[in-house]
Amino acid sequence: MPTQTKPMFKVSDQPILVMLVALPLVAWGLERLVESAQPDLRLMGSVSSVADSLSSMGQRTPDVVVVDLDGEQGAESLGLLHSKTSARILAVTGSPHEVLHDEAVIAGARGVVNKRDVDAAQNLLKAIEKVHRGEIWIDRNATSRIFLELVRRRSSQVQHPEKQKIASLTRRELQALTTLASDPGSSSREVAEKLFISENTLRNHVTSIYSKLGLANRVDLYAFAQRNGLT
C-alpha cells in the first residue's frame, strides 16, 4: 500500500483520531499513510492486537480504529472491539474472499478496504472520513450479501435453539469446533497445527465456543457436534 498519498478532503476543524491495529510491518506502512494526511487525520497509536488497543485507549477513545484482518486476530476480534468501544471500526485486508469481508461488517466494522486495490491508499483515507461521519464503506453487492446472511441466521434461530447457537460462531470458531470434534483424542497443539494457528489463539477460540454454545468441557463439545452433524 502506498504511503505518500495526500487526502482529497477536508473533514473538519478537528482532526480525526485514528488508532491502528496491525502487525508491525503492516502498521509501519499504515502509520506513514495516516501521517501523510495531517492535519485532517492524527495518529493516536498503533498496536498489534485488539486486546492491546482496548487496554491502550485509557481515557481517550479514538474516532476510528483501523484493523488489519490479515493479522492473527481475524474478523472475529471485531465483535469484541465493537462491544467495548464507541469508536468506528474500519477493516483492511489483502484477502479477496467476500466471506471474510462480510463477516467483518456483521461483526461491527463500518467497511472493508482491500489492500490489493490499485487506489487502496486513497480509498483508505476516504473510508476513514466516511465512517467517521457515520457512513459505511461497502458496495451494493456486499450490502445484498450481508442482508441475506443476516436473514439466514435469523431463520436458523427460529428453527432450532442449537442452530441459533451454531450461527453465532465465527467461521474460524466453527472450523475449530469441527476439528476438535473430529478427533477427540488430539492435543491442543495438534489441533492448532491443523488449523495453522497458535495454541493461544486456539484457546481463545475454545473459550468463545464454550461461552456461545453453553458448554463446559471438550466432552460436551463432542456431544454437541455429534448431535448437529459437525464431526
PDB file of N, CA and C in Angstrom, residues 153-188:
ATOM      1  N   ARG A 153     -29.330 -16.298   9.152  1.00  0.00           N
ATOM      2  CA  ARG A 153     -29.034 -16.535  10.561  1.00  0.00           C
ATOM      3  C   ARG A 153     -30.286 -16.359  11.412  1.00  0.00           C
ATOM      4  N   ARG A 154     -31.089 -15.370  11.070  1.00  0.00           N
ATOM      5  CA  ARG A 154     -32.336 -15.153  11.808  1.00  0.00           C
ATOM      6  C   ARG A 154     -33.266 -16.345  11.632  1.00  0.00           C
ATOM      7  N   SER A 155     -33.315 -16.876  10.417  1.00  0.00           N
ATOM      8  CA  SER A 155     -34.153 -18.042  10.136  1.00  0.00           C
ATOM      9  C   SER A 155     -33.689 -19.245  10.932  1.00  0.00           C
ATOM     10  N   SER A 156     -32.379 -19.450  11.020  1.00  0.00           N
ATOM     11  CA  SER A 156     -31.851 -20.592  11.760  1.00  0.00           C
ATOM     12  C   SER A 156     -32.135 -20.458  13.244  1.00  0.00           C
ATOM     13  N   GLN A 157     -32.213 -19.238  13.730  1.00  0.00           N
ATOM     14  CA  GLN A 157     -32.523 -19.016  15.132  1.00  0.00           C
ATOM     15  C   GLN A 157     -33.949 -19.431  15.448  1.00  0.00           C
ATOM     16  N   VAL A 158     -34.854 -19.183  14.499  1.00  0.00           N
ATOM     17  CA  VAL A 158     -36.252 -19.536  14.706  1.00  0.00           C
ATOM     18  C   VAL A 158     -36.449 -21.047  14.622  1.00  0.00           C
ATOM     19  N   GLN A 159     -35.694 -21.700  13.759  1.00  0.00           N
ATOM     20  CA  GLN A 159     -35.903 -23.113  13.507  1.00  0.00           C
ATOM     21  C   GLN A 159     -35.489 -24.005  14.683  1.00  0.00           C
ATOM     22  N   HIS A 160     -34.367 -23.735  15.311  1.00  0.00           N
ATOM     23  CA  HIS A 160     -33.874 -24.636  16.345  1.00  0.00           C
ATOM     24  C   HIS A 160     -32.911 -23.896  17.256  1.00  0.00           C
ATOM     25  N   PRO A 161     -33.060 -24.054  18.586  1.00  0.00           N
ATOM     26  CA  PRO A 161     -32.175 -23.329  19.509  1.00  0.00           C
ATOM     27  C   PRO A 161     -30.691 -23.616  19.293  1.00  0.00           C
ATOM     28  N   GLU A 162     -30.332 -24.872  19.018  1.00  0.00           N
ATOM     29  CA  GLU A 162     -28.917 -25.192  18.832  1.00  0.00           C
ATOM     30  C   GLU A 162     -28.401 -24.650  17.501  1.00  0.00           C
ATOM     31  N   LYS A 163     -29.256 -24.579  16.500  1.00  0.00           N
ATOM     32  CA  LYS A 163     -28.851 -23.965  15.233  1.00  0.00           C
ATOM     33  C   LYS A 163     -28.567 -22.483  15.442  1.00  0.00           C
ATOM     34  N   GLN A 164     -29.333 -21.879  16.334  1.00  0.00           N
ATOM     35  CA  GLN A 164     -29.099 -20.470  16.666  1.00  0.00           C
ATOM     36  C   GLN A 164     -27.712 -20.289  17.268  1.00  0.00           C
ATOM     37  N   LYS A 165     -27.331 -21.203  18.154  1.00  0.00           N
ATOM     38  CA  LYS A 165     -26.011 -21.117  18.771  1.00  0.00           C
ATOM     39  C   LYS A 165     -24.907 -21.318  17.736  1.00  0.00           C
ATOM     40  N   ILE A 166     -25.100 -22.276  16.827  1.00  0.00           N
ATOM     41  CA  ILE A 166     -24.102 -22.531  15.792  1.00  0.00           C
ATOM     42  C   ILE A 166     -23.929 -21.308  14.902  1.00  0.00           C
ATOM     43  N   ALA A 167     -25.031 -20.649  14.593  1.00  0.00           N
ATOM     44  CA  ALA A 167     -24.972 -19.462  13.731  1.00  0.00           C
ATOM     45  C   ALA A 167     -24.211 -18.318  14.387  1.00  0.00           C
ATOM     46  N   SER A 168     -24.106 -18.344  15.723  1.00  0.00           N
ATOM     47  CA  SER A 168     -23.387 -17.275  16.420  1.00  0.00           C
ATOM     48  C   SER A 168     -21.872 -17.445  16.338  1.00  0.00           C
ATOM     49  N   LEU A 169     -21.418 -18.628  15.917  1.00  0.00           N
ATOM     50  CA  LEU A 169     -19.981 -18.872  15.816  1.00  0.00           C
ATOM     51  C   LEU A 169     -19.400 -18.179  14.591  1.00  0.00           C
ATOM     52  N   THR A 170     -18.184 -17.698  14.721  1.00  0.00           N
ATOM     53  CA  THR A 170     -17.486 -17.155  13.561  1.00  0.00           C
ATOM     54  C   THR A 170     -16.991 -18.312  12.692  1.00  0.00           C
ATOM     55  N   ARG A 171     -16.530 -17.986  11.505  1.00  0.00           N
ATOM     56  CA  ARG A 171     -16.034 -19.016  10.598  1.00  0.00           C
ATOM     57  C   ARG A 171     -14.877 -19.780  11.230  1.00  0.00           C
ATOM     58  N   ARG A 172     -13.951 -19.092  11.863  1.00  0.00           N
ATOM     59  CA  ARG A 172     -12.798 -19.755  12.456  1.00  0.00           C
ATOM     60  C   ARG A 172     -13.185 -20.568  13.685  1.00  0.00           C
ATOM     61  N   GLU A 173     -14.153 -20.072  14.459  1.00  0.00           N
ATOM     62  CA  GLU A 173     -14.622 -20.839  15.611  1.00  0.00           C
ATOM     63  C   GLU A 173     -15.287 -22.131  15.159  1.00  0.00           C
ATOM     64  N   LEU A 174     -16.054 -22.063  14.065  1.00  0.00           N
ATOM     65  CA  LEU A 174     -16.695 -23.267  13.543  1.00  0.00           C
ATOM     66  C   LEU A 174     -15.649 -24.262  13.044  1.00  0.00           C
ATOM     67  N   GLN A 175     -14.594 -23.750  12.412  1.00  0.00           N
ATOM     68  CA  GLN A 175     -13.507 -24.626  11.972  1.00  0.00           C
ATOM     69  C   GLN A 175     -12.843 -25.301  13.164  1.00  0.00           C
ATOM     70  N   ALA A 176     -12.612 -24.552  14.227  1.00  0.00           N
ATOM     71  CA  ALA A 176     -12.006 -25.110  15.428  1.00  0.00           C
ATOM     72  C   ALA A 176     -12.912 -26.163  16.053  1.00  0.00           C
ATOM     73  N   LEU A 177     -14.208 -25.880  16.109  1.00  0.00           N
ATOM     74  CA  LEU A 177     -15.167 -26.826  16.671  1.00  0.00           C
ATOM     75  C   LEU A 177     -15.167 -28.149  15.913  1.00  0.00           C
ATOM     76  N   THR A 178     -15.259 -28.085  14.592  1.00  0.00           N
ATOM     77  CA  THR A 178     -15.319 -29.314  13.801  1.00  0.00           C
ATOM     78  C   THR A 178     -14.006 -30.084  13.869  1.00  0.00           C
ATOM     79  N   THR A 179     -12.892 -29.377  13.927  1.00  0.00           N
ATOM     80  CA  THR A 179     -11.590 -30.052  14.022  1.00  0.00           C
ATOM     81  C   THR A 179     -11.441 -30.751  15.369  1.00  0.00           C
ATOM     82  N   LEU A 180     -11.822 -30.071  16.439  1.00  0.00           N
ATOM     83  CA  LEU A 180     -11.764 -30.670  17.767  1.00  0.00           C
ATOM     84  C   LEU A 180     -12.670 -31.888  17.878  1.00  0.00           C
ATOM     85  N   ALA A 181     -13.887 -31.777  17.342  1.00  0.00           N
ATOM     86  CA  ALA A 181     -14.858 -32.858  17.457  1.00  0.00           C
ATOM     87  C   ALA A 181     -14.521 -34.042  16.567  1.00  0.00           C
ATOM     88  N   SER A 182     -13.814 -33.789  15.478  1.00  0.00           N
ATOM     89  CA  SER A 182     -13.482 -34.867  14.544  1.00  0.00           C
ATOM     90  C   SER A 182     -12.392 -35.775  15.071  1.00  0.00           C
ATOM     91  N   ASP A 183     -11.610 -35.292  16.041  1.00  0.00           N
ATOM     92  CA  ASP A 183     -10.537 -36.115  16.613  1.00  0.00           C
ATOM     93  C   ASP A 183     -10.464 -35.833  18.110  1.00  0.00           C
ATOM     94  N   PRO A 184     -11.369 -36.442  18.892  1.00  0.00           N
ATOM     95  CA  PRO A 184     -11.457 -36.136  20.330  1.00  0.00           C
ATOM     96  C   PRO A 184     -10.173 -36.381  21.096  1.00  0.00           C
ATOM     97  N   GLY A 185      -9.319 -37.259  20.619  1.00  0.00           N
ATOM     98  CA  GLY A 185      -8.106 -37.586  21.340  1.00  0.00           C
ATOM     99  C   GLY A 185      -6.923 -36.710  21.020  1.00  0.00           C
ATOM    100  N   SER A 186      -7.057 -35.793  20.091  1.00  0.00           N
ATOM    101  CA  SER A 186      -5.932 -34.947  19.683  1.00  0.00           C
ATOM    102  C   SER A 186      -5.625 -33.899  20.743  1.00  0.00           C
ATOM    103  N   SER A 187      -4.363 -33.517  20.827  1.00  0.00           N
ATOM    104  CA  SER A 187      -3.943 -32.484  21.784  1.00  0.00           C
ATOM    105  C   SER A 187      -4.226 -31.097  21.214  1.00  0.00           C
ATOM    106  N   SER A 188      -4.159 -30.110  22.086  1.00  0.00           N
ATOM    107  CA  SER A 188      -4.375 -28.728  21.638  1.00  0.00           C
ATOM    108  C   SER A 188      -3.338 -28.330  20.601  1.00  0.00           C
TER     109      SER A 188
END
